[in-house]
């Protein structure tokens, strides 16, 4: 590829499929060494290099690593230096110096695309997070806006895994394992340590990023659902080997390390991997392939039923971060309040909207916007949604929620909110007003649907009186 020229991706990019599979790929036949990982001389004079996503001694079912066979090893670069200018709005260590505790319900309007040339790296801004990348426990939630492809540079996140949710504009992502095209309605996971470059074939782009420290995303257990459902392993797509070998004088590696950015120069592209094998690689997933489950008789299912990926903690069933979606689906529950229920949660919930509307908010929550309902902060449907739902009556019939895709990042850790997010002109200071109109519907007289149950209860107890 010529310097300063963005690579063109073919329309028919090939992928390998399977979540967590041990895969192998060759851009040139015979580039993988047979029978061993690191022979004295690799085929075609390539270098063997391992990338480890877990400790060597991690249990085999959790052990992640891949072997890359490349034209030059990644160690061939000049010393890292602090990036100038630094990136003040990128955070990986959350404390009182850079973020605040805030129990108020928060909502933001869509992030605006910058006017000045801005690539994916400079367009990242941390909204909130918890924990520490140094201590290998925690997470960060970022928003990104970009109008410029990454030129002659690659990004490497040494702190953790990125889960990117594009909301506007496709992303052409070149990685050491190959190339990925990611459209709005899809997600991509870029594991810790991989170098990648983001190009923008559609121009301005916007989206969300969840970053996790010290663990990796897994598929959730299905429990009594059985062997099938939710996100199918075969629908996760992994790139095939692709490489470039031309000289690239002055090429820059930008490394995120402890939340700070460092740069190092080298004279070749990091995307020089001719073949690779292993189970540690970037991957993408089309959210439209998700197989949702829902209640078919009464009540509203807990949102965990729509978990796509989970980053677990040491406590069973407790997530460092869950990625949950609210896709198109049928609502059929009888004599049930069908929107999400009013809730206070020991987990903290950050929500975004890719397209369409969200069933619990009649207005104000827009595609590209976000909300945060922190630990034990009350939340739920707004006044318009509540009143419209009640007005439909007790048996509204089946209803299909269509043309929507909302999502949630949910964590057991309480996020601190970055100051620029609290001071942003995009913060909706009137968000609380959407609930102020909720009025009391309380009456001492039972509704028609409850009257017979109340009488039966009184008859069985032997008294028709009220004890207050």
mmCIF file of C-alpha atoms in Angstrom, residues 129-131 136-141 211-213 215 309-324 345-350 372-376 408-416:
data_model
loop_
_atom_site.group_PDB
_atom_site.id
_atom_site.type_symbol
_atom_site.label_atom_id
_atom_site.label_comp_id
_atom_site.label_asym_id
_atom_site.label_seq_id
_atom_site.Cartn_x
_atom_site.Cartn_y
_atom_site.Cartn_z
ATOM 1 C CA UNK A 129 -15.792 3.824 34.445
ATOM 2 C CA UNK A 130 -14.522 2.087 37.540
ATOM 3 C CA UNK A 131 -11.399 0.368 38.762
ATOM 4 C CA UNK A 136 -6.267 -5.414 36.107
ATOM 5 C CA UNK A 137 -9.827 -4.989 37.343
ATOM 6 C CA UNK A 138 -12.412 -2.554 36.075
ATOM 7 C CA UNK A 139 -13.828 -1.042 32.933
ATOM 8 C CA UNK A 140 -14.225 2.203 31.028
ATOM 9 C CA UNK A 141 -17.020 3.388 28.746
ATOM 10 C CA UNK A 211 -13.224 -1.395 27.590
ATOM 11 C CA UNK A 212 -12.600 -4.131 30.148
ATOM 12 C CA UNK A 213 -9.487 -4.654 32.260
ATOM 13 C CA UNK A 215 -10.598 -10.365 31.739
ATOM 14 C CA UNK A 309 -21.438 -11.243 25.750
ATOM 15 C CA UNK A 310 -20.299 -11.192 29.358
ATOM 16 C CA UNK A 311 -17.015 -10.385 31.071
ATOM 17 C CA UNK A 312 -17.193 -12.379 34.312
ATOM 18 C CA UNK A 313 -15.817 -11.737 37.775
ATOM 19 C CA UNK A 314 -14.752 -14.371 40.294
ATOM 20 C CA UNK A 315 -18.294 -14.376 41.730
ATOM 21 C CA UNK A 316 -20.574 -16.759 39.835
ATOM 22 C CA UNK A 317 -23.250 -14.907 37.903
ATOM 23 C CA UNK A 318 -21.806 -11.459 38.667
ATOM 24 C CA UNK A 319 -20.380 -9.614 35.673
ATOM 25 C CA UNK A 320 -17.641 -7.065 35.438
ATOM 26 C CA UNK A 321 -19.517 -6.035 32.315
ATOM 27 C CA UNK A 322 -22.419 -7.510 30.381
ATOM 28 C CA UNK A 323 -23.303 -6.447 26.848
ATOM 29 C CA UNK A 324 -27.080 -6.689 26.543
ATOM 30 C CA UNK A 345 -30.476 -2.218 40.660
ATOM 31 C CA UNK A 346 -27.323 -3.162 42.556
ATOM 32 C CA UNK A 347 -25.700 -3.192 39.099
ATOM 33 C CA UNK A 348 -25.072 0.010 37.138
ATOM 34 C CA UNK A 349 -26.561 0.452 33.674
ATOM 35 C CA UNK A 350 -25.194 2.503 30.752
ATOM 36 C CA UNK A 372 -26.488 6.184 32.869
ATOM 37 C CA UNK A 373 -28.518 4.802 35.759
ATOM 38 C CA UNK A 374 -26.042 4.145 38.527
ATOM 39 C CA UNK A 375 -26.169 1.638 41.367
ATOM 40 C CA UNK A 376 -29.555 1.774 43.181
ATOM 41 C CA UNK A 408 -26.810 -1.774 27.678
ATOM 42 C CA UNK A 409 -23.413 -2.081 29.304
ATOM 43 C CA UNK A 410 -24.157 -3.386 32.826
ATOM 44 C CA UNK A 411 -21.561 -3.746 35.582
ATOM 45 C CA UNK A 412 -21.313 -4.758 39.216
ATOM 46 C CA UNK A 413 -18.807 -1.920 39.726
ATOM 47 C CA UNK A 414 -20.097 1.595 40.383
ATOM 48 C CA UNK A 415 -18.835 3.936 37.660
ATOM 49 C CA UNK A 416 -17.421 7.356 38.347
#
